[in-house]
C-alpha cells in the first residue's frame, strides 16, 4: 500500500466524521414553528403546576404561550426545566424556541421580551423562628438558601458582605416550592424567593412568614437565543399588544388576583377544617358533582364561604344550612329541611348549576363560574343589573376582571338609581367570590378530583 493510501483513509474518515457531525447538527436544529406546526417552549417545572395554576395544564405562562402559538397558527409544546439554569441552557442549545418565563438579566447572550411579570425578592422564614430583632441583623450566623442560578442568590451574596455575616447556600434539582417546604419543616433556617411565589405558597403553607425584602425588582420575560431574533420580534409585538388589550392583566387576575385576600391564620384554619370537618361531608359534595357536573371542590369552597361547613348555620336574615339557602330557594329545589347537610349541598349545587346555565352561552370559564357565584350571593336580577351597568361604562360584562370593579358601585345611589332591580351589596359579592377562588385553589392542592368510577373507593 502506498503512503498516499495511508493519507487518503484518515482524510476520508475525517471528512466522513465532519459530515456526520454536520448532519447531526442539522437534524438536531429546531425548525421554525411555521415549518413544524409546533412552538416548543421551555417552562420551569413548578410554574406548570404550582405557580398560578390549579392543574398542570393551566397556568399564567401556559395560557400566554398558547395565545402566542394561536397567533402563529401552530400548537404549543412545553419542555419542563427544573430551574432557571436548565431553562436558559435549553434556550441556548436551541432545543426550544424560547423560555418562559425567566428573569431578565444582562450579559448572557439571550434576547428578552418586554416584562410580563414584575415582582420583588424576599427572604422567608418559619413563623416559629421569627425573632424580635430587625432584619437583616436577624440573619447573622444563620443559613439562607436560594436556588442555583437565581437572582436571589446574587442578592444574598451582596447582602452577606465580605467576610460573610451569614451563610448563603445554593440548592439545585428542586423547585422554589420545595425549598419553602423545607422552611416549613424546619430543615432550612431561611429561604430566598420571589414575592409572587411566596404569596402563592402561603395558600398551602401558612407557617411561612416574610422576613425581609431584598433590594431591587425582578422582571420576568420570554428569553430567546440569537438565532430566533425574528420570532423574538413577533413575540415582542404580541406582548405589547397583550398589554394594550388587557389580556395580560386579565390572566394575572385569573391566576394571581385572589391570593392576598385571606389571612394566613384563616388559611391555616381552612386546612385544619379540611382534615377534621370535610371528611364528614366529602361524599355529599361528590354526589352533588355527579348530579351537576360541578367540581366537588368548588362546591366545598362555596360551602366553606357560606357556613364554614356548619350544617346548622343560620344568619340574621334567615338563610340557613350548609349552603345558606333562603326559604324560597329551598322550596323551589324541594328541600324539606335546610339544616340537613345532604339536602342543602345538593340543592346549593343545583342552584349554582342553574345560575351558570342562565348566563349567556358565549361567556366562557372561569368567568362564567365567577359570575354565577356572584349571582348566588346577589341574585340573577341584580347581576343582570350590574352587567347592564358595566356595558354603559364601556366595561366588559362577560369578564369577572371588569365586573368585580363594577359590582361595588351598585350600593351607590348615582348608580343603582338607573337599575330596575335597585340597590345591591355588590361589594360583598366580590369579596365572596374572591374568597371562594382562594378556598377552591387551596382545596384543589389538598383534595383529589372526584371520578365517579372511584365512588366506592373512599
Coordinates of C-alpha atoms in Angstrom, one line a residue:
X1 CA 0.0 0.0 0.0
X2 CA 1.4 3.4 -0.9
X3 CA 1.9 6.3 1.5
X4 CA -0.8 8.2 -0.4
X5 CA -3.3 5.5 0.6
X6 CA -2.3 5.9 4.2
X7 CA -3.1 9.7 3.8
X8 CA -6.4 9.2 2.0
X9 CA -8.0 7.0 4.5
X10 CA -7.6 9.3 7.5
X11 CA -8.7 12.2 5.4
X12 CA -11.7 10.3 4.2
X13 CA -12.5 9.3 7.8
X14 CA -12.2 12.9 8.9
X15 CA -14.4 14.1 6.1
X16 CA -17.0 11.4 6.9
X17 CA -16.9 12.3 10.6
X18 CA -17.3 16.0 9.9
X19 CA -20.1 15.3 7.5
X20 CA -21.9 13.2 10.1
X21 CA -21.5 15.8 12.8
X22 CA -22.9 18.5 10.4
X23 CA -25.8 16.2 9.5
X24 CA -26.5 15.5 13.2
X25 CA -26.3 19.2 13.9
X26 CA -28.8 19.9 11.1
X27 CA -31.1 17.1 12.4
X28 CA -31.0 18.5 15.9
X29 CA -31.7 22.1 15.0
X30 CA -35.2 23.0 15.8
X31 CA -37.3 24.0 12.7
X32 CA -39.2 27.2 12.7
X33 CA -42.7 26.9 14.3
X34 CA -44.4 27.6 10.9
X35 CA -42.4 24.7 9.3
X36 CA -43.1 22.1 12.1
X37 CA -46.5 23.4 13.1
X38 CA -45.3 23.4 16.7
X39 CA -44.0 26.1 19.1
X40 CA -41.6 24.4 21.6
X41 CA -41.2 26.3 24.8
X42 CA -39.2 25.7 28.0
X43 CA -41.1 26.3 31.2
X44 CA -40.0 25.9 34.8
X45 CA -41.4 22.8 36.4
X46 CA -43.1 24.4 39.3
X47 CA -44.8 27.0 37.1
X48 CA -46.6 24.3 35.2
X49 CA -48.4 23.1 38.3
X50 CA -48.0 25.4 41.3
X51 CA -47.3 29.0 40.3
X52 CA -50.8 30.3 39.5
X53 CA -52.5 27.1 38.2
X54 CA -54.7 24.5 39.8
X55 CA -53.8 21.9 37.2
X56 CA -50.6 21.2 35.4
X57 CA -52.1 22.2 32.0
X58 CA -53.3 25.5 33.3
X59 CA -51.1 28.5 34.4
X60 CA -50.5 32.1 33.5
X61 CA -47.4 31.3 31.4
X62 CA -49.0 28.3 29.6
X63 CA -52.0 30.4 28.7
X64 CA -49.8 33.3 27.4
X65 CA -47.7 30.9 25.3
X66 CA -50.8 29.1 23.9
X67 CA -52.2 32.5 22.9
X68 CA -49.0 33.4 21.1
X69 CA -48.9 29.9 19.4
X70 CA -52.5 30.5 18.2
X71 CA -51.4 33.9 16.8
X72 CA -48.7 32.0 14.8
X73 CA -51.2 29.4 13.7
X74 CA -49.4 26.5 15.4
X75 CA -49.7 24.3 18.5
X76 CA -47.7 24.7 21.7
X77 CA -45.5 22.0 23.3
X78 CA -43.8 22.5 26.6
X79 CA -40.5 21.2 27.8
X80 CA -40.1 21.3 31.6
X81 CA -36.9 22.6 33.2
X82 CA -36.2 22.1 36.9
X83 CA -34.6 25.5 37.5
X84 CA -33.6 28.8 35.8
X85 CA -30.2 27.4 34.8
X86 CA -31.6 24.5 32.9
X87 CA -34.3 26.7 31.2
X88 CA -31.6 29.0 29.9
X89 CA -29.5 26.1 28.7
X90 CA -32.4 24.7 26.8
X91 CA -32.8 28.0 25.1
X92 CA -29.1 28.5 24.3
X93 CA -28.7 24.9 23.0
X94 CA -31.5 25.5 20.5
X95 CA -33.7 22.7 21.9
X96 CA -36.6 25.1 22.4
X97 CA -37.8 28.2 20.6
X98 CA -37.7 30.2 23.8
X99 CA -38.0 30.0 27.6
X100 CA -41.0 31.3 29.6
X101 CA -40.7 33.0 31.9
X102 CA -37.1 33.8 33.0
X103 CA -35.8 36.8 34.9
X104 CA -34.4 39.4 32.6
X105 CA -30.6 39.5 33.0
X106 CA -27.8 41.3 31.2
X107 CA -24.7 39.7 29.6
X108 CA -25.9 36.2 29.0
X109 CA -26.4 36.4 25.2
X110 CA -30.2 36.0 25.4
X111 CA -32.8 38.3 23.9
X112 CA -35.7 39.1 26.2
X113 CA -39.1 40.4 25.5
X114 CA -40.7 43.2 27.5
X115 CA -41.6 42.0 31.0
X116 CA -44.8 40.1 31.5
X117 CA -44.4 40.0 35.3
X118 CA -42.8 42.2 37.9
X119 CA -42.1 41.2 41.5
X120 CA -39.7 41.6 44.4
X121 CA -37.2 39.4 46.0
X122 CA -37.8 38.3 49.6
X123 CA -36.4 36.2 52.4
X124 CA -38.9 33.9 54.1
X125 CA -38.7 32.1 57.4
X126 CA -41.0 30.0 59.7
X127 CA -43.4 31.9 61.9
X128 CA -42.0 30.0 64.9
X129 CA -38.5 31.2 64.2
X130 CA -39.1 34.9 63.8
X131 CA -37.3 36.9 66.5
X132 CA -37.8 40.4 67.6
X133 CA -34.5 41.7 66.0
X134 CA -34.7 43.7 62.8
X135 CA -33.6 42.2 59.5
X136 CA -31.0 41.7 58.1
X137 CA -29.4 41.5 61.6
X138 CA -31.6 38.6 62.4
X139 CA -29.8 36.6 59.7
X140 CA -26.4 36.9 61.3
X141 CA -24.8 33.5 61.9
X142 CA -27.8 31.8 60.2
X143 CA -28.1 30.0 56.8
X144 CA -30.2 31.3 54.0
X145 CA -30.8 29.1 50.9
X146 CA -31.7 30.0 47.4
X147 CA -32.0 28.3 44.1
X148 CA -28.8 27.9 42.0
X149 CA -28.6 30.5 39.1
X150 CA -31.4 32.6 40.7
X151 CA -31.3 36.4 41.2
X152 CA -31.9 35.8 44.9
X153 CA -28.5 34.1 45.2
X154 CA -26.7 37.1 43.8
X155 CA -28.6 39.5 46.1
X156 CA -27.9 37.3 49.2
X157 CA -24.1 37.3 48.5
X158 CA -24.2 41.1 48.2
X159 CA -26.1 41.4 51.4
X160 CA -23.9 39.0 53.4
X161 CA -20.8 41.0 52.7
X162 CA -17.2 40.1 52.9
X163 CA -16.5 38.5 55.3
X164 CA -19.9 37.0 55.2
X165 CA -22.2 37.7 58.1
X166 CA -24.4 34.7 57.3
X167 CA -24.1 31.6 55.2
X168 CA -25.6 31.6 51.7
X169 CA -26.2 28.1 50.3
X170 CA -27.3 27.3 46.7
X171 CA -29.8 24.5 46.0
X172 CA -30.2 22.5 42.8
X173 CA -32.6 20.0 41.4
X174 CA -35.6 21.2 43.4
X175 CA -38.2 23.9 42.9
X176 CA -38.8 27.1 44.9
X177 CA -41.8 25.5 46.4
X178 CA -39.7 22.5 47.6
X179 CA -37.3 25.0 49.2
X180 CA -40.1 26.8 51.0
X181 CA -41.5 23.4 52.2
X182 CA -38.1 22.8 53.8
X183 CA -38.5 26.0 55.7
X184 CA -41.9 24.9 56.9
X185 CA -40.5 21.5 58.1
X186 CA -37.5 23.3 59.8
X187 CA -34.9 21.8 57.6
X188 CA -33.9 25.3 56.4
X189 CA -33.5 28.5 58.5
X190 CA -34.5 30.9 55.8
X191 CA -35.1 30.8 52.1
X192 CA -35.0 33.5 49.4
X193 CA -37.5 33.5 46.6
X194 CA -39.7 36.0 44.7
X195 CA -42.7 37.7 46.3
X196 CA -45.2 36.1 43.9
X197 CA -44.0 32.6 44.7
X198 CA -44.1 33.3 48.4
X199 CA -47.7 34.6 48.2
X200 CA -48.8 31.6 46.2
X201 CA -47.1 29.2 48.7
X202 CA -48.9 30.9 51.6
X203 CA -52.1 29.4 50.3
X204 CA -51.0 26.0 51.4
X205 CA -48.0 26.7 53.7
X206 CA -49.4 29.3 56.2
X207 CA -46.5 28.6 58.5
X208 CA -44.3 30.8 56.3
X209 CA -43.6 34.4 57.2
X210 CA -41.9 37.3 55.4
X211 CA -38.6 38.1 57.0
X212 CA -37.4 40.9 54.7
X213 CA -37.5 42.3 51.1
X214 CA -34.2 42.2 49.2
X215 CA -33.1 45.2 47.2
X216 CA -34.2 45.6 43.6
X217 CA -37.1 44.5 41.4
X218 CA -37.4 41.3 39.3
X219 CA -38.7 41.4 35.8
X220 CA -39.8 38.2 34.0
X221 CA -40.0 37.9 30.2
X222 CA -39.5 35.4 27.4
X223 CA -35.9 34.5 26.6
X224 CA -34.7 33.8 23.0
X225 CA -31.4 32.7 21.6
X226 CA -29.9 35.0 19.0
X227 CA -30.9 32.7 16.0
X228 CA -34.6 33.3 16.8
X229 CA -34.5 37.1 16.5
X230 CA -37.3 37.2 14.0
X231 CA -39.5 35.1 16.3
X232 CA -38.5 37.3 19.2
X233 CA -39.7 40.4 17.3
X234 CA -43.1 38.7 16.7
X235 CA -43.3 37.8 20.4
X236 CA -42.4 41.3 21.4
X237 CA -45.2 42.7 19.3
X238 CA -47.6 40.1 20.7
X239 CA -46.7 41.0 24.3
X240 CA -47.1 44.8 23.7
X241 CA -50.5 44.2 22.1
X242 CA -51.5 41.9 25.0
X243 CA -50.7 44.7 27.5
X244 CA -52.7 47.2 25.5
X245 CA -55.8 45.0 25.1
X246 CA -55.6 43.9 28.8
X247 CA -55.0 40.2 28.0
X248 CA -52.1 40.1 30.4
X249 CA -54.0 42.0 33.1
X250 CA -56.9 39.5 32.8
X251 CA -54.6 36.5 33.1
X252 CA -52.9 38.0 36.1
X253 CA -56.2 38.5 37.7
X254 CA -57.3 34.9 36.8
X255 CA -54.2 33.3 38.4
X256 CA -53.0 35.8 41.0
X257 CA -55.9 38.2 41.7
X258 CA -57.2 36.3 44.7
X259 CA -54.1 35.3 46.5
X260 CA -53.8 38.2 49.0
X261 CA -57.4 38.3 50.3
X262 CA -57.2 35.7 53.0
X263 CA -55.1 36.0 56.2
X264 CA -52.5 33.3 56.9
X265 CA -54.4 32.2 60.1
X266 CA -57.6 31.8 58.1
X267 CA -55.8 29.6 55.6
X268 CA -54.4 27.5 58.5
X269 CA -58.0 27.2 59.8
X270 CA -59.2 26.0 56.4
X271 CA -56.5 23.4 56.1
X272 CA -57.3 22.2 59.6
X273 CA -61.1 22.1 58.9
X274 CA -60.4 20.2 55.7
X275 CA -58.8 17.5 57.8
X276 CA -61.4 17.4 60.6
X277 CA -64.8 18.6 59.2
X278 CA -64.7 18.0 55.5
X279 CA -64.4 14.2 55.7
X280 CA -67.9 14.1 57.2
X281 CA -69.4 15.8 54.1
X282 CA -67.0 14.9 51.3
X283 CA -69.3 12.2 50.0
X284 CA -72.2 14.6 49.8
X285 CA -70.1 17.1 47.7
X286 CA -69.0 14.3 45.4
X287 CA -72.6 13.1 45.0
X288 CA -73.5 16.7 44.1
X289 CA -70.8 16.8 41.5
X290 CA -72.3 13.7 39.9
X291 CA -75.6 15.4 39.7
X292 CA -74.5 18.8 38.4
X293 CA -71.1 18.2 36.8
X294 CA -69.5 20.9 39.0
X295 CA -66.2 20.1 40.7
X296 CA -66.9 18.9 44.2
X297 CA -64.0 21.1 45.5
X298 CA -65.6 24.2 44.1
X299 CA -68.9 23.3 45.9
X300 CA -67.0 22.6 49.1
X301 CA -65.3 26.0 48.7
X302 CA -68.7 27.7 48.3
X303 CA -70.0 25.9 51.4
X304 CA -66.9 26.9 53.4
X305 CA -67.5 30.6 52.5
X306 CA -71.2 30.3 53.3
X307 CA -71.1 28.3 56.6
X308 CA -67.6 27.1 57.4
X309 CA -69.1 23.6 56.8
X310 CA -71.6 24.1 59.6
X311 CA -74.8 22.3 58.7
X312 CA -76.7 24.3 61.4
X313 CA -75.5 27.7 60.4
X314 CA -78.2 30.4 60.5
X315 CA -77.9 34.1 59.6
X316 CA -79.9 37.1 60.9
X317 CA -81.5 37.4 57.5
X318 CA -83.0 33.9 57.7
X319 CA -80.7 32.0 55.3
X320 CA -79.8 28.6 56.8
X321 CA -77.8 25.5 56.5
X322 CA -74.5 24.4 54.9
X323 CA -75.2 26.3 51.7
X324 CA -77.1 29.1 53.4
X325 CA -80.3 28.8 51.3
X326 CA -83.2 31.2 51.5
X327 CA -86.6 29.6 52.3
X328 CA -87.8 30.4 48.8
X329 CA -84.8 28.8 47.1
X330 CA -85.1 25.7 49.3
X331 CA -88.8 25.4 48.4
X332 CA -88.1 25.8 44.7
X333 CA -85.5 23.0 44.9
X334 CA -87.6 20.7 47.0
X335 CA -85.6 20.9 50.2
X336 CA -87.7 19.8 53.2
X337 CA -85.0 20.6 55.8
X338 CA -82.4 23.2 55.2
X339 CA -80.4 22.0 58.1
X340 CA -79.9 18.6 56.6
X341 CA -76.4 18.7 55.1
X342 CA -77.0 16.4 52.2
X343 CA -80.2 18.2 51.1
X344 CA -78.5 21.6 51.5
X345 CA -75.4 20.6 49.5
X346 CA -77.4 19.0 46.7
X347 CA -79.8 22.0 46.5
X348 CA -77.0 24.6 46.6
X349 CA -75.1 22.7 43.8
X350 CA -78.3 22.6 41.7
X351 CA -78.9 26.3 42.3
X352 CA -75.4 27.2 41.2
X353 CA -75.6 25.0 38.1
X354 CA -78.9 26.7 37.2
X355 CA -77.3 30.1 37.6
X356 CA -74.4 29.0 35.4
X357 CA -76.9 27.8 32.8
X358 CA -78.9 31.1 32.9
X359 CA -75.9 33.2 31.8
X360 CA -75.5 33.9 28.1
X361 CA -73.9 31.0 26.3
X362 CA -71.0 32.9 24.9
X363 CA -69.5 33.6 28.4
X364 CA -66.6 31.2 28.9
X365 CA -65.0 29.8 32.1
X366 CA -63.7 30.7 34.5
X367 CA -65.6 34.0 34.2
X368 CA -68.8 32.1 33.8
X369 CA -68.4 30.4 37.1
X370 CA -67.2 33.5 39.0
X371 CA -70.2 35.5 37.7
X372 CA -72.6 32.7 38.7
X373 CA -71.1 32.7 42.2
X374 CA -71.8 36.4 42.4
X375 CA -75.4 35.8 41.4
X376 CA -75.6 33.1 44.1
X377 CA -75.0 36.0 46.5
X378 CA -76.8 38.8 44.8
X379 CA -79.5 37.1 42.8
X380 CA -79.5 36.9 39.0
X381 CA -81.6 40.1 38.7
X382 CA -79.0 42.2 40.5
X383 CA -76.2 40.5 38.5
X384 CA -78.0 41.4 35.2
X385 CA -78.3 45.0 36.5
X386 CA -74.6 45.0 37.2
X387 CA -73.9 43.7 33.7
X388 CA -76.0 46.4 32.2
X389 CA -74.2 49.0 34.3
X390 CA -70.8 47.6 33.0
X391 CA -71.9 47.9 29.4
X392 CA -72.9 51.5 29.9
X393 CA -69.4 52.2 31.4
X394 CA -67.7 50.5 28.4
X395 CA -66.6 47.6 30.7
X396 CA -66.9 44.0 29.6
X397 CA -70.0 42.5 31.3
X398 CA -68.7 39.0 30.4
X399 CA -65.4 39.4 32.3
X400 CA -65.0 38.9 36.0
X401 CA -62.0 41.1 35.8
X402 CA -64.2 44.1 34.8
X403 CA -67.3 43.1 36.7
X404 CA -65.6 42.9 40.1
X405 CA -64.8 46.6 39.7
X406 CA -68.4 47.5 38.7
X407 CA -70.5 45.5 41.2
X408 CA -69.4 47.6 44.3
X409 CA -70.9 50.6 42.6
X410 CA -74.4 49.1 42.9
X411 CA -74.6 50.3 46.5
X412 CA -74.2 54.0 45.5
X413 CA -77.4 56.0 44.6
X414 CA -76.0 57.6 41.5
X415 CA -75.6 54.1 40.0
X416 CA -78.4 51.9 41.5
X417 CA -81.0 54.6 40.6
X418 CA -80.6 53.5 37.0
X419 CA -81.2 49.9 37.7
X420 CA -84.6 48.1 37.6
X421 CA -83.5 45.8 40.5
X422 CA -82.3 48.7 42.6
X423 CA -79.6 48.8 45.2
X424 CA -77.4 45.8 45.8
X425 CA -74.4 45.0 48.1
X426 CA -72.2 44.3 45.1
X427 CA -69.0 44.7 47.2
X428 CA -70.0 41.8 49.4
X429 CA -70.5 39.6 46.3
X430 CA -67.0 40.5 45.1
X431 CA -65.4 39.6 48.4
X432 CA -67.4 36.3 48.5
X433 CA -66.3 35.3 45.0
X434 CA -62.6 36.2 45.6
X435 CA -62.7 34.2 48.9
X436 CA -64.1 31.2 47.1
X437 CA -61.4 31.4 44.4
X438 CA -58.8 31.2 47.2
X439 CA -60.6 28.4 49.0
X440 CA -61.0 26.5 45.8
X441 CA -57.3 26.9 44.9
X442 CA -56.3 25.6 48.3
X443 CA -58.7 22.6 48.3
X444 CA -57.5 21.7 44.8
X445 CA -54.0 21.3 46.2
X446 CA -55.0 19.1 49.1
X447 CA -58.0 17.2 47.7
X448 CA -58.0 14.9 44.7
X449 CA -60.5 15.5 41.9
X450 CA -63.5 13.1 42.0
X451 CA -64.0 10.4 39.4
X452 CA -67.4 8.7 39.7
X453 CA -65.8 5.4 38.9
X454 CA -63.9 5.6 42.2
X455 CA -67.1 6.4 44.1
X456 CA -66.9 3.5 46.5
X457 CA -63.1 3.7 46.9
X458 CA -63.3 6.2 49.8

